[in-house]
Each structure stands twice: as C-alpha cells, then as structure tokens.
CSV table of C-alpha atoms in Angstrom, one decimal:
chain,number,residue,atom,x,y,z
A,1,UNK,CA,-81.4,176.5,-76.1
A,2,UNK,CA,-85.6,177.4,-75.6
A,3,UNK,CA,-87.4,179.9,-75.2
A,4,UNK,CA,-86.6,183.0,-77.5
A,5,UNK,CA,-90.0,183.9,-77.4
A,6,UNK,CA,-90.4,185.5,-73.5
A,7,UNK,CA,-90.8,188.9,-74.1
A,8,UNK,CA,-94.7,189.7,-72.5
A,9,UNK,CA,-97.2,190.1,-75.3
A,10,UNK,CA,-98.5,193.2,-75.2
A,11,UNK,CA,-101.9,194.3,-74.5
A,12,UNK,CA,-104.5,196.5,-73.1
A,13,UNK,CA,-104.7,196.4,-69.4
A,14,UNK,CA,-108.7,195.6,-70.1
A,15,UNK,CA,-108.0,191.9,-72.0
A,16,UNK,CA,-107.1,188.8,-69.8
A,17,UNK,CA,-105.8,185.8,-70.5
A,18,UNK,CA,-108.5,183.4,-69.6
A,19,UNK,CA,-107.1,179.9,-70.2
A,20,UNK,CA,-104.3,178.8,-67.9
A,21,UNK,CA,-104.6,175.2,-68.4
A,22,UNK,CA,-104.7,175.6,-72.3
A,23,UNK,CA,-101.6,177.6,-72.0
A,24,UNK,CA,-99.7,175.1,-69.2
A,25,UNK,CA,-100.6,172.3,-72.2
A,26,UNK,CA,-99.3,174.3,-74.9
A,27,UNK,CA,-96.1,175.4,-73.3
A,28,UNK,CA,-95.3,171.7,-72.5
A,29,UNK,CA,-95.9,170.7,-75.5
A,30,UNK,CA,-93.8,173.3,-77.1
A,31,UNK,CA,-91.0,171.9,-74.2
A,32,UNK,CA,-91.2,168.3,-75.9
A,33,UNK,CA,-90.6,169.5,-79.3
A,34,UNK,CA,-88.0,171.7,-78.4
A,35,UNK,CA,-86.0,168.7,-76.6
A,36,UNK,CA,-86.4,167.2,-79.7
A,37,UNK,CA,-84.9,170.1,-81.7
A,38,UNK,CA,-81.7,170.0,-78.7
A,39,UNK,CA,-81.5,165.9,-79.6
A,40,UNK,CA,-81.6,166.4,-83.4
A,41,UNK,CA,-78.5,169.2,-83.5
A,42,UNK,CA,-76.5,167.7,-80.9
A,43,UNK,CA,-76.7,164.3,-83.2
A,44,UNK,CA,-75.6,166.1,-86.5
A,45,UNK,CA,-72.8,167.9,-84.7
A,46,UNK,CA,-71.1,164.7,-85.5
A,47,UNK,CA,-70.8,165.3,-89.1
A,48,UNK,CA,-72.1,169.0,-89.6
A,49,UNK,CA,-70.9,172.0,-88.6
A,50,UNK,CA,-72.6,174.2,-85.8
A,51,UNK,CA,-73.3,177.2,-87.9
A,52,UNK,CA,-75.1,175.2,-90.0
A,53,UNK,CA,-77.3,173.4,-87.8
A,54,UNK,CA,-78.3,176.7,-86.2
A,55,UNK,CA,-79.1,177.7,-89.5
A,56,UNK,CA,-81.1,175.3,-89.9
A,57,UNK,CA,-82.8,174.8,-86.8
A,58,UNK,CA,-83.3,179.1,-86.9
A,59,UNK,CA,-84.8,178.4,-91.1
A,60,UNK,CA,-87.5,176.5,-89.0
A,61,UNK,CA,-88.3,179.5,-87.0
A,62,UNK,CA,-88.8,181.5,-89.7
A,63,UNK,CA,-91.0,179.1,-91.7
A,64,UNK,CA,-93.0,179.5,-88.3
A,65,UNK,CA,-93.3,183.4,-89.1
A,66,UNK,CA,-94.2,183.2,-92.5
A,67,UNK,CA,-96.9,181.2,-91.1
A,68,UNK,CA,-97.9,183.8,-88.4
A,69,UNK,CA,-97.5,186.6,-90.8
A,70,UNK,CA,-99.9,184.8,-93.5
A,71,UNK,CA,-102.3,184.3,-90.4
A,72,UNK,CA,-102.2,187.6,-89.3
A,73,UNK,CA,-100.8,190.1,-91.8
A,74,UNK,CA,-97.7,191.9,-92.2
A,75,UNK,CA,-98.8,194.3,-90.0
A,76,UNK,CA,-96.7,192.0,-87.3
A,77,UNK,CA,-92.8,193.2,-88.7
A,78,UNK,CA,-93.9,196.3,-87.5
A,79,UNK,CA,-91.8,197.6,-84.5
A,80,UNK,CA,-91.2,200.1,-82.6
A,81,UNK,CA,-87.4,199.9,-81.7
A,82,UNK,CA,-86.1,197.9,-84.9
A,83,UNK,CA,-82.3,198.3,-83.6
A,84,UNK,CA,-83.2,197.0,-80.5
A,85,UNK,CA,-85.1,193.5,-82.2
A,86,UNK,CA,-81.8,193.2,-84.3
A,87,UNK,CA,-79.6,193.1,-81.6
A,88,UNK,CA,-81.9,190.7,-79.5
A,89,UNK,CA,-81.9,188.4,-83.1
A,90,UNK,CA,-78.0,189.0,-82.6
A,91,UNK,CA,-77.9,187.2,-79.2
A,92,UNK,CA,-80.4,184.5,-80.5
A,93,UNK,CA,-77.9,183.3,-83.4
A,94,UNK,CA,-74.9,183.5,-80.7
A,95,UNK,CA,-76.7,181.8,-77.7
A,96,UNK,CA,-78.3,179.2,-80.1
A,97,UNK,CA,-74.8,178.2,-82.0
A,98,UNK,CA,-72.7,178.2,-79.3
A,99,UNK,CA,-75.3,175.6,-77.2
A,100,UNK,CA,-75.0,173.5,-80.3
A,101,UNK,CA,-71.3,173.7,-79.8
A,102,UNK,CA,-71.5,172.9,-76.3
A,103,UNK,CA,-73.7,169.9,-76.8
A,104,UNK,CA,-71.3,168.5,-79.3
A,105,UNK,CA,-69.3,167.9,-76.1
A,106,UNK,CA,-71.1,167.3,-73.6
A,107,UNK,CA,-74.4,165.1,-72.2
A,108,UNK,CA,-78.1,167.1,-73.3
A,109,UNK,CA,-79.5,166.8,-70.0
A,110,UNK,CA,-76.5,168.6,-68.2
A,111,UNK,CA,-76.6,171.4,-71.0
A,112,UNK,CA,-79.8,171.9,-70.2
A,113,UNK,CA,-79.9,172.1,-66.7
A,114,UNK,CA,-76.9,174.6,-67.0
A,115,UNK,CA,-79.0,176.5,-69.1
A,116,UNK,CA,-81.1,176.9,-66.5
A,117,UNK,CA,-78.9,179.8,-64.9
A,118,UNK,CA,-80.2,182.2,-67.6
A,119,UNK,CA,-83.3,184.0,-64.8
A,120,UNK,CA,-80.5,184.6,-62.2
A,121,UNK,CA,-78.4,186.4,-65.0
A,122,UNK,CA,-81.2,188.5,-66.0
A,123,UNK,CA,-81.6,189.4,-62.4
A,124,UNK,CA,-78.3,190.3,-62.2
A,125,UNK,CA,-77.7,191.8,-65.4
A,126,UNK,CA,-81.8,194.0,-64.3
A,127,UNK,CA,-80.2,195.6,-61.4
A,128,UNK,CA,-76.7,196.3,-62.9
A,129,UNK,CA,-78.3,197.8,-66.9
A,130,UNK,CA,-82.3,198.3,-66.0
A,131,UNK,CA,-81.3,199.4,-62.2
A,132,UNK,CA,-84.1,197.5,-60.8
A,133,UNK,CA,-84.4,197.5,-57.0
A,134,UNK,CA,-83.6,193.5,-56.2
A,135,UNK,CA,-84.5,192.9,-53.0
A,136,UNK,CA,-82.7,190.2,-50.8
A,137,UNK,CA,-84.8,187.1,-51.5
A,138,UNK,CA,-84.2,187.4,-54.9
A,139,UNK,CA,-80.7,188.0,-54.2
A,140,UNK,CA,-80.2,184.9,-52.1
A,141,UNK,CA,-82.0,182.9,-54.8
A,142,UNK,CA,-80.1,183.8,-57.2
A,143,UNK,CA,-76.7,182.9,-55.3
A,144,UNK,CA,-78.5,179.2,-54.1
A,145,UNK,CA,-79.3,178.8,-57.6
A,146,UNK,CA,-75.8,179.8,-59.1
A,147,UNK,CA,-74.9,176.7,-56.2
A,148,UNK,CA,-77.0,174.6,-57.9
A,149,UNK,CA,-74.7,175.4,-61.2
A,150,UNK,CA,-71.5,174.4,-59.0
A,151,UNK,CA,-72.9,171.1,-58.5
A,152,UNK,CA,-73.8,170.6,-61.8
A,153,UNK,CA,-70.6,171.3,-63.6
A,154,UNK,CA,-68.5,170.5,-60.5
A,155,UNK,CA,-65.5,172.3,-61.3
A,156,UNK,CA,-62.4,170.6,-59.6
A,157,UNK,CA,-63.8,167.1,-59.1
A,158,UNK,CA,-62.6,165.2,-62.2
A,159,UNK,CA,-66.3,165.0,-64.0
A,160,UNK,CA,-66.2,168.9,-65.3
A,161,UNK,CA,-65.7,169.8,-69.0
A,162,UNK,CA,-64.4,172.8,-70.3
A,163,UNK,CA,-67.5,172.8,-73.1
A,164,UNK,CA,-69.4,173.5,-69.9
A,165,UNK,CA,-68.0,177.6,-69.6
A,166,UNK,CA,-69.9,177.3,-73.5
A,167,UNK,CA,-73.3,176.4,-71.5
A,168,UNK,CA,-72.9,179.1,-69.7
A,169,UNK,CA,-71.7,181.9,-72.1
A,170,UNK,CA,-75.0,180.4,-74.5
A,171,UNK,CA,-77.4,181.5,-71.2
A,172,UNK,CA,-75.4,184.8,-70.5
A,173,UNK,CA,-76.4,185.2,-74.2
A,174,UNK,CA,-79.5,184.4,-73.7
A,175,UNK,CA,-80.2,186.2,-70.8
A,176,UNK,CA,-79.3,189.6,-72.4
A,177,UNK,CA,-82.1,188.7,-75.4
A,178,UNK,CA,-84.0,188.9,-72.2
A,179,UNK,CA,-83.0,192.4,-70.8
A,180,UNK,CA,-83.6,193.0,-74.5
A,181,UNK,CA,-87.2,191.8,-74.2
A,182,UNK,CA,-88.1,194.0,-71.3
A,183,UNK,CA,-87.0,197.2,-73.3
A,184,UNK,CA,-89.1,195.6,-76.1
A,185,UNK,CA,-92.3,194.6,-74.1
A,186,UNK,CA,-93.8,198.2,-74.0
A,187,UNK,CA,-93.8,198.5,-77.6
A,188,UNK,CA,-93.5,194.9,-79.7
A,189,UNK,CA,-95.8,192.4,-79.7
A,190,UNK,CA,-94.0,189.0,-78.6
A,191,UNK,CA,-95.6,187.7,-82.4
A,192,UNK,CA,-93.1,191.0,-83.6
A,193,UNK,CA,-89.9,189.7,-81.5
A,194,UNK,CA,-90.5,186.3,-82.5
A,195,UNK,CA,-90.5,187.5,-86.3
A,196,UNK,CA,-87.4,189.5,-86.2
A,197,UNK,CA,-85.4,187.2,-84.0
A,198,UNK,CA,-85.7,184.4,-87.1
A,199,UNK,CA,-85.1,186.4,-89.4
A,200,UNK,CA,-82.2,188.5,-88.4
A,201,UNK,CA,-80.5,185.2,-87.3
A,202,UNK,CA,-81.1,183.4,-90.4
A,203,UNK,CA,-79.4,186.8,-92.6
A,204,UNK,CA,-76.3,186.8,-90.0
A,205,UNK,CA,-75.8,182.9,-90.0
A,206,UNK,CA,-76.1,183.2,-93.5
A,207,UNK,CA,-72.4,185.1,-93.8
A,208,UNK,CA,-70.6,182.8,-92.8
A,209,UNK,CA,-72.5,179.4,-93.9
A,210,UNK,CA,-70.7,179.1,-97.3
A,211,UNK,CA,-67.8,178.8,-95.5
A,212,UNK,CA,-68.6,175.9,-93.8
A,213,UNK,CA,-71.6,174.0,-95.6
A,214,UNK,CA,-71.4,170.4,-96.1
A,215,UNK,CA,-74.2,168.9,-98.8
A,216,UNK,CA,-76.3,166.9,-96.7
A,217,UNK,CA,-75.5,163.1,-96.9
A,218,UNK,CA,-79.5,162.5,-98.9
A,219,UNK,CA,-80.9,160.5,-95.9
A,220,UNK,CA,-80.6,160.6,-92.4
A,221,UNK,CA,-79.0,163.6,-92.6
A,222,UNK,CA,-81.1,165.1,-95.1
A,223,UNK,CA,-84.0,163.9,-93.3
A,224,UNK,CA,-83.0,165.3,-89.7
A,225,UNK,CA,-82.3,168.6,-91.0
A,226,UNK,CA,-85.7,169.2,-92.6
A,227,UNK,CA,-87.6,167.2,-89.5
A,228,UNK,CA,-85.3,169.6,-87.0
A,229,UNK,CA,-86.7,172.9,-89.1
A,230,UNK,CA,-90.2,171.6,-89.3
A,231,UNK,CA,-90.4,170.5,-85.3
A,232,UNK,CA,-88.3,174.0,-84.5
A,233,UNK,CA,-91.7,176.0,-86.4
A,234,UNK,CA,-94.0,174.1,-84.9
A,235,UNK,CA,-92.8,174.4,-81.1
A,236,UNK,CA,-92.2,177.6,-81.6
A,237,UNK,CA,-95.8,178.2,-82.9
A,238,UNK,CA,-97.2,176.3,-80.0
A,239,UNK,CA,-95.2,178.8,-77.3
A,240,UNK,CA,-97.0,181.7,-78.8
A,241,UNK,CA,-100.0,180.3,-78.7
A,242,UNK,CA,-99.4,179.1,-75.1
A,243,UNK,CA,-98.4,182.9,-74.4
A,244,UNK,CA,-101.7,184.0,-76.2
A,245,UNK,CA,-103.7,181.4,-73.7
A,246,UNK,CA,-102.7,182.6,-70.4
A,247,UNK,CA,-100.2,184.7,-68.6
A,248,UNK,CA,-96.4,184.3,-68.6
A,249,UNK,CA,-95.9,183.9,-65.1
A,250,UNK,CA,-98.5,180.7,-65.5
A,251,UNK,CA,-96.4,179.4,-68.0
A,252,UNK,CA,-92.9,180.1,-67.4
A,253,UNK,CA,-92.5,177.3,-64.6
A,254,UNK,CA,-93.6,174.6,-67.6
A,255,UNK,CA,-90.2,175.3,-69.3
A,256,UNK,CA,-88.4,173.5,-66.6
A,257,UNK,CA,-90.3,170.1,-68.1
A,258,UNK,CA,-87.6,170.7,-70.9
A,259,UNK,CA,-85.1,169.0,-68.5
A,260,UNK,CA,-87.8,165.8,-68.3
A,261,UNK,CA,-87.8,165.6,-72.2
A,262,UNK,CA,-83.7,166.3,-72.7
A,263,UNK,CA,-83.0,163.6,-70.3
A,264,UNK,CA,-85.2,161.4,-71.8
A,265,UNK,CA,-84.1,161.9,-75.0
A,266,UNK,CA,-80.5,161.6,-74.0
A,267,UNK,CA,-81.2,158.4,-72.4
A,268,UNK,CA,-83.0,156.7,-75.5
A,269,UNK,CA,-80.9,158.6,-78.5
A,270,UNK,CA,-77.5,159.0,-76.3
A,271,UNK,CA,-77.5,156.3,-73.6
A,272,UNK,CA,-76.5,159.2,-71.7
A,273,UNK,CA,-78.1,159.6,-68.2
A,274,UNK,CA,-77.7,162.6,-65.1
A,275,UNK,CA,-76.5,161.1,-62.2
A,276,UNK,CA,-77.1,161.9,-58.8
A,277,UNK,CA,-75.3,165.2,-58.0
A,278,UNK,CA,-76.5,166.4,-61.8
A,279,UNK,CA,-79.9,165.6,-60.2
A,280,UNK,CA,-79.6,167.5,-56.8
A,281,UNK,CA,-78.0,171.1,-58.4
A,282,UNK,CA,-80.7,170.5,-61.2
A,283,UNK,CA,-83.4,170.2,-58.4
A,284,UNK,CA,-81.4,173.2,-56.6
A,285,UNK,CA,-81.8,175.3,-60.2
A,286,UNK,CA,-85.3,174.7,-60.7
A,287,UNK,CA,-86.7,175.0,-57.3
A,288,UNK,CA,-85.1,178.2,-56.8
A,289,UNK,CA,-86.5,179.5,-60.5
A,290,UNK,CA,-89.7,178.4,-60.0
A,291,UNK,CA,-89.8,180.4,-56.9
A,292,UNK,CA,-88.0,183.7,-58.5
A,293,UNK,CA,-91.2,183.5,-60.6
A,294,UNK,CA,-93.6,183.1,-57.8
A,295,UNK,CA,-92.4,185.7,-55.7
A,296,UNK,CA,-92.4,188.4,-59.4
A,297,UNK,CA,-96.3,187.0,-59.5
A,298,UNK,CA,-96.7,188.1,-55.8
A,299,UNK,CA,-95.0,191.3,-56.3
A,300,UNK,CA,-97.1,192.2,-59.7
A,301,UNK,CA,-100.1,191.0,-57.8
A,302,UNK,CA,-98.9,193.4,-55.1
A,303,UNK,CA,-98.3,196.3,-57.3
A,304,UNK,CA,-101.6,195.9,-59.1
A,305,UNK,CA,-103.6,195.7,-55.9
A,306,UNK,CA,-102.2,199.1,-55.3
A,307,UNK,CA,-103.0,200.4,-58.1
C-alpha cells in the first residue's frame, strides 16, 4: 500500500510549482520503488510475521525523516493538529499491515489494483464526514469504478478469495488517512505528515512486535529486510520531492504506473500474472480515477478563475 504522503503541501498562494515533468519522473520513480517494497513483504510473509514486516518496511520511512529533518531542521515535527497526525499514523500502521496480510494470500498485481478503490472511498467517506457537495459525475464514477472492483475480485465465480475483503478494509483504511489529510492540509506541511505518520507507526507497531519477532535467518532474509527499509526511505523521499516539483493533481495520475511495476514484479519474483478480466476492472478502476482527478483539476481551475 503507496502513497501516505498525499496530503497538499502547503504554501502561499503566490509560489508555483514550476516543474511538472520533474515531478511526473519523480513520482514514477517513487511508483517503482514502492512495487518493489509490495514484492519484498509479500515474499517474507512466508517466513515472517506481518507486524514485523510493517515494522520494518515503516523503520524505512522513518530513516527517510531523519533524513528530511537533518535537511531541513526540526522545525518540520511541528504541527498544528498533533492528535489529528496521530490518528492519520494510526490508519497508516493498520492499512499498511493488513495489505501485507492480504498479499500473503493473494497475487500483488490484484492487491494492487483493488487498492485502487481508495479515491472513490474518500469521495464517499468527503460527502458523508467533510459534507462536501458531490455532484453526479463524480457520483457515477465512483459506482463504475466500484464495478471495476467487482470484476476484479469476482465474487461468486470460483476465482474470489476471502483475503480480498483484507484489500479492501487496507484502502478503507487508507482512505480515512486521506479525509485525515484534508483536515491536515490547511495547517501541516506534507514534509510534517510524512514525519509523524513514520513515527507514530513505528511506536504502535512496536507494542506488539515482541510478541511476534522472529531473528532474521542472517541472509536472504536479513538482507531483504534492510534492502525493503532502505528502498521504503528512498521512494518515499522521491514522492516528496515529486510533490515539491509540481502540483498534485499533475502527479496523482503517475501512481496508477504502480500496477505496471506490481505486475511486473509479480510476473518475474511470483510467476504470477493478471488475467484478462483482472485486466478490464483494473482498466475500469484507473480510467475512472484518472478522470475523478481531471474533473477536481477542472473544478479548482474553475474556482480559481472565479476568484
């Protein structure tokens, strides 16, 4: 599970974002490594628990915010609604272990895709908490895309796993971080979310790793581990930076490359490939994200124009 990082950065209405196509690079490259990260916990679920992969994988985040904070001061744990950045840290450690869970069971290219529902959750979960007019394009796009789910995971037809109601309680997860976000966006920096999100994750999955720590077989094991933290900093770093570079409705469309990576990865770690209906309902989810996103560019565009 990606991108913990969407909250808008926030900044004077004076300061643009001036490099789109620095920031579309970034964010896909930060999509590669974070396939990667997916492909590295779903392989030591076979002989490591969960909790402690997440911990893990979440250890590398926050070695990504020490870096940040020695870059640019302390001055970035600074917040403005602390309770609020617990809770969203919270949802990452639950979203982010029980994905790992999921995976464990089923093919990383149909995880991800399923993931994929998290937008139309936050639409639904905007006008239902925030009480955000939704108008009926959105509405219907968040219904074609919830189709898109169905014929994903297929419920009824012989090829649907239970671990697959996991997928989708990791998104619902992840899409209240979201909601989460926008409450946060006024006030936090995204470089402030990003910091409290690893570390209140790493303190909560800290309770109960004792409980279920293994000792690293010294080898592969040990080996992915560390290389899972290390990539999980560094594509981490590289979303900031691609948030930094240009705006996030530029951006946001490049996470859907993550399916392009997972299945590839899959393929060459897994022999595990999509087939053709997992194709079309991914197609279906995509498609009808990318243009949720377009149409909240038009509207912003709209509102600004007005303004």
């Amino acid at each position: 599970m990606t991108l913990q990082h969407a909250s808008p950065v926030n900044r004077p209405q004076n300061e643009r974002r001036t490099a789109p196509m620095r920031g579309i690079v970034l964010m896909a490259a930060g999509m590669f490594l974070f396939a990667a990260v997916d492909t590295h916990a779903k392989y030591l679920t076979a002989s490591l628990h969960p909790i402690q992969i997440t911990w893990s994988r979440q250890l590398g985040l926050l070695l990504g915010v020490f870096i940040i904070v020695a870059i640019k001061g302390a001055g970035v744990l600074r917040s403005s609604h602390p309770w609020l950045q617990v809770s969203r840290g919270v949802m990452a450690a639950c979203s982010a272990t029980i994905f790992i869970v999921a995976v464990s069971y089923v093919p990383l290219a149909d995880a991800i895709a399923v993931t994929f529902v998290a937008p139309f959750i936050v639409t639904v979960l905007g006008a239902l908490i925030l009480r955000e007019k939704v108008g009926i394009r959105r509405w219907t796009a968040v219904l074609i895309g919830f189709a898109g789910t169905l014929v994903v995971i297929r419920p009824g037809f012989g090829v649907f796993h239970p671990a697959m109601f996991l997928v989708l309680i990791a998104a619902a997860a992840f899409a209240l971080r979201q909601i989460l976000s926008r409450f946060l966006s006024g006030g936090d920096p995204v470089v402030t979310t990003v910091a409290y999100t690893a570390i209140v994750s790493v303190a909560l999955l800290s309770i109960p790793l004792p409980f279920v720590w293994k000792t690293p077989i010294w080898g592969l094991e040990a080996l992915l581990l560390v290389s899972m933290a290390l990539i999980a900093a560094c594509a981490e770093t590289l979303v900031i930076m691609a948030l930094e570079a240009a705006e996030t409705v530029v951006v946001a469309p490049v996470h859907y490359t993550i399916l392009i990576w997972g299945t590839f990865y899959g393929w060459m770690v897994f022999g595990q490939l999509p087939d053709f209906w997992t194709w079309i309902g991914a197609a279906i989810i995509v498609a009808t994200g990318i243009y949720t996103l377009n149409r909240e560019r038009l509207v912003a565009k709209g509102r600004a124009t007005e303004a």
